[in-house]
Amino acid sequence: MKELLEKYPLLEKVRALQETSWLNPHYGLTADQLSLTLSDVVEASERLARFAPYIASVFPETEKQQGLIESPLLRIPRMKATLQRLHNVTIPGELYLKADSHLPISGSIKARGGIYEVLAHAERLALSHGLLTRQDNYAKLAEPRFRSFFSQFKIAVGSTGNLGLSIGVMSAQLGFRVTVHMSQEAKAWKKELLRRKGVTVIEYPSDYSQAVEQGRAQAALDPHCYFVDDENSVTLFLGYAVAALRLQQQLTSQGIVVDEQHPLFVYLPCGVGGGPGGVAFGLKLLFGEHVHPFFAEPMHSPCMLLGMMTELHDEIAVQDLGIDNLTAADGLAVGRPSGFVGRVMKTLLSGCYTVSDDQLFQHLHHLYESEQLALEPSALAGMRGPVLLHSDHRYVQKQKLSPHMQQATHIVWGTGGSMVPAHEMAQYQARGAAL
Ligand SMILES: *Cc1c(COP(=O)(O)O)cnc(C)c1O
């Protein structure tokens, strides 16, 4: 640790729980050949399209989008004005919220990767048992004979809450027997909702990494059990990456240009890294150097910042620095980052920064006041991004973006919140308003 602190002086600030911004020194350098390509993301998108008739039939709230699980891209000019006033900065360009908070089925970004991985597994089983062909209308998966087929198989996952919710709801709908291993910060309402759907919920008094480890170990003992491995799953990652293809369409249809004169900044809340990594990776494939992705983490859980800065990735945890991994941002309460996301993002990520819990609640309150959008605390981590970019000009200068900032687009990824019960949301609002 002493060596690390000497080599990376910024670690002192991280350790002292101060707000930290790290600009990636490897950003934009020529990368090793990546093992994942655009055709992998397109394949994932096509798989979701095959399932769309089924999704539309079992989740009626997706009917008007023909069974695609997608969220709106919303311009939030009043919130931009609030941010400028609150933080005494000028934010040139337009500010948008990608409202994954309002994704159907599970109300968080996990409705992308989590649901995708369950569907991919179900498809593999049904195809290999000769019950389905890729040309079929997948609406037939809602028939009782499929539910009874899937009930021979189990699915398990470890989660801080939202991934468990997505995997649990989707797996139970298909007929799988599903177990969710929940870490200490998982909210009671998420566990209750899952139990009502027949999901087995096992609670741990420990953090996310331990819940995952326990889940993985138990699943390994059972050949009929498929473990969704949030720390290592390429399938999850690709499910998240499909968001980039969808966002590209939304940008086009809203007349938003992304090119050299019109840079795109994306601010993504980061837990273990799969969600923000997948989205950022997909956007990089589509927009190259014209998209600038930043990850945002709670001050008490800066695992990706730590892993990427030291290049130790999953070989370092926030606890190694004496940081407690305790935060009100339950979706981001992860102490050790994914084993592969940081490596994939090595030359693609612009930077990482940390935010205090108070800042999350303050922005939560202001977003509701200004735009009537109610998000959970984790989902506000991105909101600090455009403020930082314009209070510390290093990145814009280094990338020579100053002449183009008036035409910039800033997208804050709003990763969850629409399913939070009203009384809990009221408490969040009150905490934010009191600050
Ligand atoms: C899980 C989650 C994230 C981050 O996703 P990771 O894949 O864990 O990095 C962000 N916001 C919310 C609300 C989440 O539930």
Short mmCIF file of C-alpha atoms and ligand atoms in Angstrom, two decimals:
data_model
loop_
_atom_site.label_atom_id
_atom_site.label_comp_id
_atom_site.label_asym_id
_atom_site.label_seq_id
_atom_site.Cartn_x
_atom_site.Cartn_y
_atom_site.Cartn_z
CA MET A 1 0.00 0.00 0.00
CA LYS A 2 2.86 2.38 0.80
CA GLU A 3 4.28 1.85 -2.68
CA LEU A 4 0.89 2.45 -4.27
CA LEU A 5 0.42 5.68 -2.34
CA GLU A 6 3.82 6.91 -3.53
CA LYS A 7 3.14 5.96 -7.12
CA TYR A 8 -0.41 7.40 -7.19
CA PRO A 9 -0.58 10.48 -4.94
CA LEU A 10 -4.29 10.91 -5.79
CA LEU A 11 -4.94 7.81 -3.66
CA GLU A 12 -4.40 9.94 -0.56
CA LYS A 13 -7.49 11.96 -1.46
CA VAL A 14 -9.45 8.80 -2.17
CA ARG A 15 -8.39 7.36 1.17
CA ALA A 16 -9.25 10.59 3.00
CA LEU A 17 -12.78 10.35 1.52
CA GLN A 18 -12.47 13.60 -0.40
CA GLU A 19 -14.13 14.26 -3.70
CA THR A 20 -11.67 12.97 -6.31
CA SER A 21 -11.52 13.22 -10.11
CA TRP A 22 -9.16 10.98 -12.00
CA LEU A 23 -8.44 11.54 -15.67
CA ASN A 24 -7.40 8.36 -17.42
CA PRO A 25 -3.79 8.72 -18.67
CA HIS A 26 -4.33 5.86 -21.16
CA TYR A 27 -7.42 7.45 -22.70
CA GLY A 28 -7.34 7.46 -26.51
CA LEU A 29 -4.11 5.50 -26.79
CA THR A 30 -4.03 2.66 -29.26
CA ALA A 31 -5.51 -0.36 -27.57
CA ASP A 32 -4.83 -4.04 -27.87
CA GLN A 33 -7.29 -5.75 -30.16
CA LEU A 34 -10.54 -6.05 -28.21
CA SER A 35 -12.15 -9.44 -28.06
CA LEU A 36 -15.67 -7.96 -28.30
CA THR A 37 -16.89 -6.19 -31.43
CA LEU A 38 -19.90 -4.38 -32.82
CA SER A 39 -21.20 -7.61 -34.29
CA ASP A 40 -21.46 -9.06 -30.75
CA VAL A 41 -23.57 -6.09 -29.70
CA VAL A 42 -25.73 -6.37 -32.82
CA GLU A 43 -26.23 -10.07 -32.11
CA ALA A 44 -27.42 -9.22 -28.59
CA SER A 45 -29.79 -6.65 -30.02
CA GLU A 46 -31.19 -9.21 -32.46
CA ARG A 47 -31.71 -11.68 -29.63
CA LEU A 48 -33.74 -9.07 -27.74
CA ALA A 49 -35.75 -8.46 -30.91
CA ARG A 50 -36.58 -12.19 -31.15
CA PHE A 51 -37.86 -12.10 -27.58
CA ALA A 52 -39.86 -8.90 -28.07
CA PRO A 53 -43.18 -10.63 -28.90
CA TYR A 54 -42.83 -12.72 -25.73
CA ILE A 55 -41.91 -9.72 -23.57
CA ALA A 56 -44.86 -7.75 -24.98
CA SER A 57 -47.22 -10.59 -24.13
CA VAL A 58 -46.09 -11.22 -20.53
CA PHE A 59 -45.24 -7.62 -19.56
CA PRO A 60 -48.11 -5.52 -20.95
CA GLU A 61 -46.33 -2.30 -19.96
CA THR A 62 -43.92 -2.98 -22.83
CA GLU A 63 -46.67 -3.35 -25.44
CA LYS A 64 -46.54 0.19 -26.73
CA GLN A 65 -42.82 -0.30 -27.48
CA GLN A 66 -43.55 -3.68 -29.11
CA GLY A 67 -41.79 -5.57 -26.34
CA LEU A 68 -38.55 -3.59 -26.41
CA ILE A 69 -37.34 -2.62 -22.94
CA GLU A 70 -36.24 0.97 -23.54
CA SER A 71 -36.22 4.30 -21.72
CA PRO A 72 -36.71 7.87 -22.92
CA LEU A 73 -33.97 10.44 -23.51
CA LEU A 74 -35.19 13.62 -21.83
CA ARG A 75 -33.90 17.17 -22.14
CA ILE A 76 -33.62 18.69 -18.65
CA PRO A 77 -33.00 22.43 -19.14
CA ARG A 78 -34.41 23.44 -15.75
CA MET A 79 -32.06 21.06 -13.98
CA LYS A 80 -29.19 22.48 -16.00
CA ALA A 81 -30.11 25.97 -14.80
CA THR A 82 -30.28 24.66 -11.22
CA LEU A 83 -26.85 23.01 -11.47
CA GLN A 84 -25.32 26.22 -12.81
CA ARG A 85 -26.81 28.25 -10.00
CA LEU A 86 -26.04 25.73 -7.23
CA HIS A 87 -22.43 25.21 -8.23
CA ASN A 88 -21.71 28.59 -9.75
CA VAL A 89 -20.52 27.23 -13.11
CA THR A 90 -21.52 27.69 -16.72
CA ILE A 91 -22.36 24.46 -18.53
CA PRO A 92 -22.33 25.08 -22.26
CA GLY A 93 -24.34 22.74 -24.51
CA GLU A 94 -27.50 20.78 -23.72
CA LEU A 95 -28.18 18.56 -20.72
CA TYR A 96 -30.18 15.32 -21.06
CA LEU A 97 -31.23 12.53 -18.74
CA LYS A 98 -31.28 8.96 -20.06
CA ALA A 99 -34.17 7.79 -17.90
CA ASP A 100 -33.28 4.14 -17.22
CA SER A 101 -35.04 4.88 -13.94
CA HIS A 102 -38.19 4.38 -16.00
CA LEU A 103 -37.23 1.20 -17.83
CA PRO A 104 -40.16 -1.22 -17.78
CA ILE A 105 -40.20 -4.44 -15.71
CA SER A 106 -37.64 -3.54 -13.04
CA GLY A 107 -37.11 0.24 -13.11
CA SER A 108 -33.32 0.30 -13.35
CA ILE A 109 -30.43 -0.15 -15.76
CA LYS A 110 -30.37 -3.83 -14.66
CA ALA A 111 -33.44 -4.35 -16.86
CA ARG A 112 -30.92 -4.25 -19.71
CA GLY A 113 -28.12 -6.67 -18.81
CA GLY A 114 -29.92 -8.78 -16.22
CA ILE A 115 -32.98 -9.54 -18.29
CA TYR A 116 -30.83 -10.08 -21.38
CA GLU A 117 -28.72 -12.74 -19.69
CA VAL A 118 -31.77 -14.66 -18.46
CA LEU A 119 -33.28 -14.58 -21.96
CA ALA A 120 -30.02 -15.71 -23.55
CA HIS A 121 -29.88 -18.65 -21.14
CA ALA A 122 -33.53 -19.58 -21.72
CA GLU A 123 -33.02 -19.45 -25.47
CA ARG A 124 -29.95 -21.68 -25.29
CA LEU A 125 -31.84 -24.27 -23.24
CA ALA A 126 -34.95 -24.23 -25.42
CA LEU A 127 -32.94 -24.43 -28.66
CA SER A 128 -30.72 -27.26 -27.45
CA HIS A 129 -33.75 -29.28 -26.31
CA GLY A 130 -35.42 -28.86 -29.69
CA LEU A 131 -38.34 -26.87 -28.28
CA LEU A 132 -37.63 -23.70 -30.20
CA THR A 133 -36.05 -22.49 -33.44
CA ARG A 134 -34.74 -18.98 -34.07
CA GLN A 135 -37.43 -18.51 -36.73
CA ASP A 136 -40.30 -19.19 -34.30
CA ASN A 137 -42.49 -16.49 -32.83
CA TYR A 138 -41.08 -16.44 -29.29
CA ALA A 139 -44.51 -15.50 -27.88
CA LYS A 140 -44.97 -19.25 -27.57
CA LEU A 141 -42.57 -19.21 -24.61
CA ALA A 142 -45.52 -17.98 -22.55
CA GLU A 143 -47.25 -21.36 -22.98
CA PRO A 144 -47.46 -23.58 -19.87
CA ARG A 145 -45.31 -26.33 -21.40
CA PHE A 146 -42.36 -23.91 -21.51
CA ARG A 147 -42.87 -22.88 -17.90
CA SER A 148 -42.83 -26.51 -16.89
CA PHE A 149 -39.71 -27.12 -19.01
CA PHE A 150 -37.83 -24.20 -17.42
CA SER A 151 -38.92 -25.28 -13.93
CA GLN A 152 -36.37 -28.11 -14.13
CA PHE A 153 -33.60 -25.48 -14.11
CA LYS A 154 -32.33 -22.99 -11.57
CA ILE A 155 -30.84 -19.54 -11.82
CA ALA A 156 -28.89 -17.76 -9.09
CA VAL A 157 -27.34 -14.33 -8.68
CA GLY A 158 -25.64 -12.15 -6.06
CA SER A 159 -26.82 -8.55 -5.86
CA THR A 160 -27.11 -5.29 -3.93
CA GLY A 161 -30.77 -5.25 -4.99
CA ASN A 162 -31.52 -4.13 -8.53
CA LEU A 163 -29.79 -6.95 -10.38
CA GLY A 164 -31.58 -9.45 -8.14
CA LEU A 165 -34.86 -7.72 -8.92
CA SER A 166 -34.32 -7.92 -12.69
CA ILE A 167 -33.03 -11.49 -12.74
CA GLY A 168 -35.63 -12.62 -10.22
CA VAL A 169 -38.65 -11.14 -12.00
CA MET A 170 -37.57 -12.33 -15.46
CA SER A 171 -36.53 -15.83 -14.35
CA ALA A 172 -39.70 -16.36 -12.32
CA GLN A 173 -41.82 -15.23 -15.27
CA LEU A 174 -40.22 -17.84 -17.54
CA GLY A 175 -40.70 -20.55 -14.90
CA PHE A 176 -37.14 -20.99 -13.60
CA ARG A 177 -36.48 -21.68 -9.95
CA VAL A 178 -34.45 -18.69 -8.89
CA THR A 179 -32.36 -17.73 -5.88
CA VAL A 180 -31.11 -14.21 -5.19
CA HIS A 181 -28.23 -13.71 -2.75
CA MET A 182 -28.71 -10.22 -1.35
CA SER A 183 -26.01 -8.13 0.31
CA GLN A 184 -26.63 -6.04 3.43
CA GLU A 185 -27.73 -2.83 1.69
CA ALA A 186 -30.53 -4.46 -0.34
CA LYS A 187 -33.83 -2.72 0.43
CA ALA A 188 -36.61 -4.62 2.20
CA TRP A 189 -39.18 -3.75 -0.49
CA LYS A 190 -37.04 -5.44 -3.17
CA LYS A 191 -36.78 -8.63 -1.14
CA GLU A 192 -40.53 -8.63 -0.42
CA LEU A 193 -41.44 -8.08 -4.05
CA LEU A 194 -39.25 -11.00 -5.10
CA ARG A 195 -40.59 -13.32 -2.43
CA ARG A 196 -44.13 -12.53 -3.58
CA LYS A 197 -43.10 -13.75 -7.03
CA GLY A 198 -41.82 -17.04 -5.59
CA VAL A 199 -38.13 -16.13 -5.68
CA THR A 200 -35.89 -17.51 -2.92
CA VAL A 201 -34.08 -14.59 -1.30
CA ILE A 202 -31.07 -15.28 0.90
CA GLU A 203 -29.84 -12.35 2.96
CA TYR A 204 -26.25 -11.72 3.99
CA PRO A 205 -25.01 -9.40 6.72
CA SER A 206 -21.99 -8.64 4.52
CA ASP A 207 -21.22 -6.65 1.39
CA TYR A 208 -21.84 -7.35 -2.26
CA SER A 209 -18.59 -9.21 -3.03
CA GLN A 210 -19.35 -11.72 -0.26
CA ALA A 211 -22.94 -12.25 -1.40
CA VAL A 212 -21.67 -12.94 -4.91
CA GLU A 213 -19.00 -15.30 -3.63
CA GLN A 214 -21.50 -17.26 -1.53
CA GLY A 215 -23.96 -17.42 -4.42
CA ARG A 216 -21.29 -18.56 -6.84
CA ALA A 217 -20.08 -21.28 -4.46
CA GLN A 218 -23.59 -22.63 -3.83
CA ALA A 219 -24.49 -22.61 -7.51
CA ALA A 220 -21.29 -24.48 -8.40
CA LEU A 221 -22.51 -27.45 -6.34
CA ASP A 222 -25.61 -27.83 -8.49
CA PRO A 223 -25.24 -28.79 -12.18
CA HIS A 224 -28.79 -27.58 -12.93
CA CYS A 225 -28.05 -24.12 -11.58
CA TYR A 226 -26.89 -21.28 -13.80
CA PHE A 227 -25.09 -18.47 -11.98
CA VAL A 228 -25.31 -14.95 -13.38
CA ASP A 229 -21.86 -13.66 -12.57
CA ASP A 230 -22.07 -9.88 -12.28
CA GLU A 231 -18.32 -9.64 -11.70
CA ASN A 232 -17.30 -11.48 -14.85
CA SER A 233 -20.22 -11.91 -17.24
CA VAL A 234 -19.65 -10.93 -20.86
CA THR A 235 -23.32 -11.71 -21.58
CA LEU A 236 -24.51 -9.10 -19.08
CA PHE A 237 -22.04 -6.63 -20.53
CA LEU A 238 -23.39 -7.14 -24.06
CA GLY A 239 -26.97 -6.73 -22.84
CA TYR A 240 -26.01 -3.34 -21.43
CA ALA A 241 -24.13 -2.43 -24.60
CA VAL A 242 -27.33 -2.69 -26.67
CA ALA A 243 -28.31 0.60 -25.00
CA ALA A 244 -25.82 2.33 -27.32
CA LEU A 245 -27.61 1.19 -30.49
CA ARG A 246 -30.92 2.37 -29.06
CA LEU A 247 -29.45 5.70 -27.91
CA GLN A 248 -27.99 6.28 -31.37
CA GLN A 249 -31.51 6.00 -32.82
CA GLN A 250 -32.91 8.36 -30.19
CA LEU A 251 -30.20 10.94 -30.86
CA THR A 252 -30.91 10.79 -34.58
CA SER A 253 -34.65 11.09 -34.15
CA GLN A 254 -34.22 14.08 -31.81
CA GLY A 255 -31.87 15.75 -34.30
CA ILE A 256 -28.84 15.55 -31.98
CA VAL A 257 -25.57 15.35 -33.89
CA VAL A 258 -22.44 13.67 -32.54
CA ASP A 259 -19.24 14.40 -34.45
CA GLU A 260 -15.99 16.34 -34.12
CA GLN A 261 -17.79 19.68 -33.70
CA HIS A 262 -20.51 18.15 -31.48
CA PRO A 263 -18.91 16.13 -28.68
CA LEU A 264 -21.03 13.82 -26.56
CA PHE A 265 -20.33 13.48 -22.81
CA VAL A 266 -21.89 10.60 -20.90
CA TYR A 267 -21.85 10.36 -17.11
CA LEU A 268 -22.52 6.87 -15.77
CA PRO A 269 -23.00 5.73 -12.15
CA CYS A 270 -20.68 2.79 -11.54
CA GLY A 271 -20.93 -0.15 -9.14
CA VAL A 272 -19.13 -3.31 -10.21
CA GLY A 273 -18.81 -1.80 -13.69
CA GLY A 274 -20.82 -4.02 -16.05
CA GLY A 275 -23.68 -1.58 -16.60
CA PRO A 276 -21.70 1.60 -17.21
CA GLY A 277 -18.93 -0.38 -18.93
CA GLY A 278 -21.30 -2.04 -21.37
CA VAL A 279 -23.04 1.22 -22.23
CA ALA A 280 -19.76 3.13 -22.63
CA PHE A 281 -18.22 0.33 -24.68
CA GLY A 282 -21.20 0.28 -27.04
CA LEU A 283 -21.09 4.06 -27.43
CA LYS A 284 -17.36 3.95 -28.20
CA LEU A 285 -17.98 1.39 -30.95
CA LEU A 286 -20.53 3.73 -32.52
CA PHE A 287 -19.11 7.21 -31.90
CA GLY A 288 -15.38 6.62 -31.40
CA GLU A 289 -13.39 9.62 -30.18
CA HIS A 290 -16.47 11.88 -30.29
CA VAL A 291 -17.99 10.31 -27.18
CA HIS A 292 -16.41 10.96 -23.78
CA PRO A 293 -17.55 8.55 -21.05
CA PHE A 294 -17.04 9.21 -17.34
CA PHE A 295 -17.85 6.85 -14.44
CA ALA A 296 -19.23 8.20 -11.18
CA GLU A 297 -18.89 6.47 -7.80
CA PRO A 298 -19.72 7.18 -4.16
CA MET A 299 -16.79 8.44 -2.09
CA HIS A 300 -17.16 5.40 0.14
CA SER A 301 -17.17 2.89 -2.76
CA PRO A 302 -14.66 4.11 -5.37
CA CYS A 303 -13.76 0.60 -6.56
CA MET A 304 -13.48 1.23 -10.31
CA LEU A 305 -11.42 4.39 -9.81
CA LEU A 306 -9.10 2.38 -7.60
CA GLY A 307 -8.88 -0.60 -9.95
CA MET A 308 -8.27 1.43 -13.08
CA MET A 309 -5.86 3.94 -11.56
CA THR A 310 -3.63 1.27 -10.04
CA GLU A 311 -4.28 -1.14 -12.94
CA LEU A 312 -4.85 -3.79 -10.30
CA HIS A 313 -8.54 -4.10 -11.29
CA ASP A 314 -10.18 -6.87 -9.24
CA GLU A 315 -6.97 -7.41 -7.29
CA ILE A 316 -7.70 -4.36 -5.15
CA ALA A 317 -10.72 -3.43 -3.03
CA VAL A 318 -11.69 -0.20 -1.28
CA GLN A 319 -11.30 -2.01 2.05
CA ASP A 320 -7.56 -2.35 1.28
CA LEU A 321 -7.39 1.45 1.67
CA GLY A 322 -9.42 1.30 4.87
CA ILE A 323 -12.56 2.58 3.14
CA ASP A 324 -15.80 1.15 4.54
CA ASN A 325 -17.96 0.70 1.38
CA LEU A 326 -20.95 2.14 3.25
CA THR A 327 -23.14 4.45 1.17
CA ALA A 328 -26.80 5.32 0.75
CA ALA A 329 -26.27 4.67 -2.97
CA ASP A 330 -27.14 0.97 -2.57
CA GLY A 331 -26.78 0.21 -6.29
CA LEU A 332 -23.18 1.41 -6.20
CA ALA A 333 -22.10 -0.14 -2.89
CA VAL A 334 -19.39 -2.33 -4.39
CA GLY A 335 -15.91 -2.61 -2.91
CA ARG A 336 -14.14 -4.60 -5.62
CA PRO A 337 -14.60 -3.91 -9.34
CA SER A 338 -15.33 -6.39 -12.11
CA GLY A 339 -12.41 -8.50 -13.26
CA PHE A 340 -12.66 -7.52 -16.89
CA VAL A 341 -14.54 -4.23 -17.31
CA GLY A 342 -11.63 -2.03 -16.22
CA ARG A 343 -9.32 -3.83 -18.63
CA VAL A 344 -11.76 -3.41 -21.52
CA MET A 345 -12.15 0.28 -20.64
CA LYS A 346 -8.41 0.92 -20.31
CA THR A 347 -8.14 3.29 -23.31
CA LEU A 348 -11.87 4.04 -23.69
CA LEU A 349 -12.81 5.66 -20.39
CA SER A 350 -12.20 9.40 -20.05
CA GLY A 351 -12.10 9.32 -16.27
CA CYS A 352 -13.72 8.51 -12.94
CA TYR A 353 -14.85 10.80 -10.16
CA THR A 354 -16.36 10.37 -6.70
CA VAL A 355 -19.41 12.04 -5.13
CA SER A 356 -20.56 12.41 -1.52
CA ASP A 357 -23.87 10.91 -0.44
CA ASP A 358 -25.06 14.43 0.49
CA GLN A 359 -24.43 15.56 -3.06
CA LEU A 360 -26.52 12.65 -4.38
CA PHE A 361 -29.45 13.60 -2.15
CA GLN A 362 -29.16 17.28 -2.96
CA HIS A 363 -29.31 16.56 -6.69
CA LEU A 364 -32.11 14.04 -6.12
CA HIS A 365 -34.20 16.76 -4.51
CA HIS A 366 -33.38 19.37 -7.16
CA LEU A 367 -34.11 17.03 -10.06
CA TYR A 368 -37.53 16.40 -8.64
CA GLU A 369 -38.19 20.08 -7.96
CA SER A 370 -37.01 21.23 -11.38
CA GLU A 371 -38.13 18.42 -13.69
CA GLN A 372 -40.53 16.28 -11.59
CA LEU A 373 -38.32 13.26 -12.11
CA ALA A 374 -37.89 10.95 -9.10
CA LEU A 375 -34.71 8.87 -9.11
CA GLU A 376 -32.98 6.74 -6.48
CA PRO A 377 -29.75 8.05 -4.88
CA SER A 378 -27.38 5.91 -7.00
CA ALA A 379 -28.92 7.29 -10.16
CA LEU A 380 -27.83 10.83 -9.33
CA ALA A 381 -24.10 10.11 -9.33
CA GLY A 382 -23.82 11.24 -12.95
CA MET A 383 -25.31 14.66 -12.23
CA ARG A 384 -22.06 15.93 -10.72
CA GLY A 385 -20.22 15.18 -14.01
CA PRO A 386 -21.09 18.23 -16.12
CA VAL A 387 -20.35 20.45 -13.11
CA LEU A 388 -16.89 18.95 -12.63
CA LEU A 389 -16.08 19.12 -16.33
CA HIS A 390 -16.63 22.88 -16.20
CA SER A 391 -15.05 23.65 -12.85
CA ASP A 392 -11.84 21.77 -13.64
CA HIS A 393 -10.95 22.45 -17.27
CA ARG A 394 -8.10 19.96 -17.64
CA TYR A 395 -10.00 17.41 -19.68
CA VAL A 396 -11.54 19.86 -22.14
CA GLN A 397 -8.18 21.53 -22.66
CA LYS A 398 -6.24 18.30 -23.03
CA GLN A 399 -8.71 16.98 -25.61
CA LYS A 400 -8.78 20.42 -27.36
CA LEU A 401 -12.56 20.55 -27.08
CA SER A 402 -12.97 24.22 -26.04
CA PRO A 403 -14.10 25.47 -29.49
CA HIS A 404 -16.88 22.85 -29.58
CA MET A 405 -18.32 23.00 -26.09
CA GLN A 406 -21.23 25.27 -27.06
CA GLN A 407 -22.49 22.43 -29.29
CA ALA A 408 -21.81 19.68 -26.74
CA THR A 409 -24.41 17.19 -25.55
CA HIS A 410 -24.25 15.99 -21.93
CA ILE A 411 -26.14 12.84 -21.01
CA VAL A 412 -26.52 11.96 -17.34
CA TRP A 413 -27.44 8.27 -17.11
CA GLY A 414 -30.33 8.08 -14.64
CA THR A 415 -29.93 4.45 -13.67
CA GLY A 416 -32.91 3.72 -11.43
CA GLY A 417 -35.76 4.80 -9.21
CA SER A 418 -39.25 4.45 -10.66
CA MET A 419 -40.08 1.42 -8.52
CA VAL A 420 -39.01 2.93 -5.19
CA PRO A 421 -42.10 2.95 -2.90
CA ALA A 422 -43.60 6.41 -2.39
CA HIS A 423 -42.85 6.63 1.35
CA GLU A 424 -39.20 5.78 0.75
CA MET A 425 -38.96 8.32 -2.06
CA ALA A 426 -40.47 10.92 0.27
CA GLN A 427 -37.69 10.22 2.78
CA TYR A 428 -35.04 10.65 0.07
CA GLN A 429 -36.65 13.92 -0.98
CA ALA A 430 -36.76 15.18 2.58
CA ARG A 431 -33.11 14.35 3.18
CA GLY A 432 -32.16 16.21 -0.01
CA ALA A 433 -34.34 19.22 0.78
CA ALA A 434 -32.77 19.56 4.24
CA LEU A 435 -29.28 20.00 2.75
C1 LIG B 1 -26.29 -1.59 -10.53
C2 LIG B 1 -26.55 -0.15 -10.63
C3 LIG B 1 -25.63 0.73 -11.19
C4 LIG B 1 -24.25 0.33 -11.67
O1 LIG B 1 -24.14 -0.83 -12.43
P1 LIG B 1 -22.90 -1.81 -12.23
O2 LIG B 1 -23.03 -2.80 -13.30
O3 LIG B 1 -23.00 -2.40 -10.86
O4 LIG B 1 -21.68 -0.95 -12.34
C5 LIG B 1 -25.96 2.07 -11.24
N1 LIG B 1 -27.14 2.52 -10.77
C6 LIG B 1 -28.06 1.70 -10.24
C7 LIG B 1 -29.35 2.27 -9.76
C8 LIG B 1 -27.80 0.35 -10.15
O5 LIG B 1 -28.71 -0.46 -9.61
#
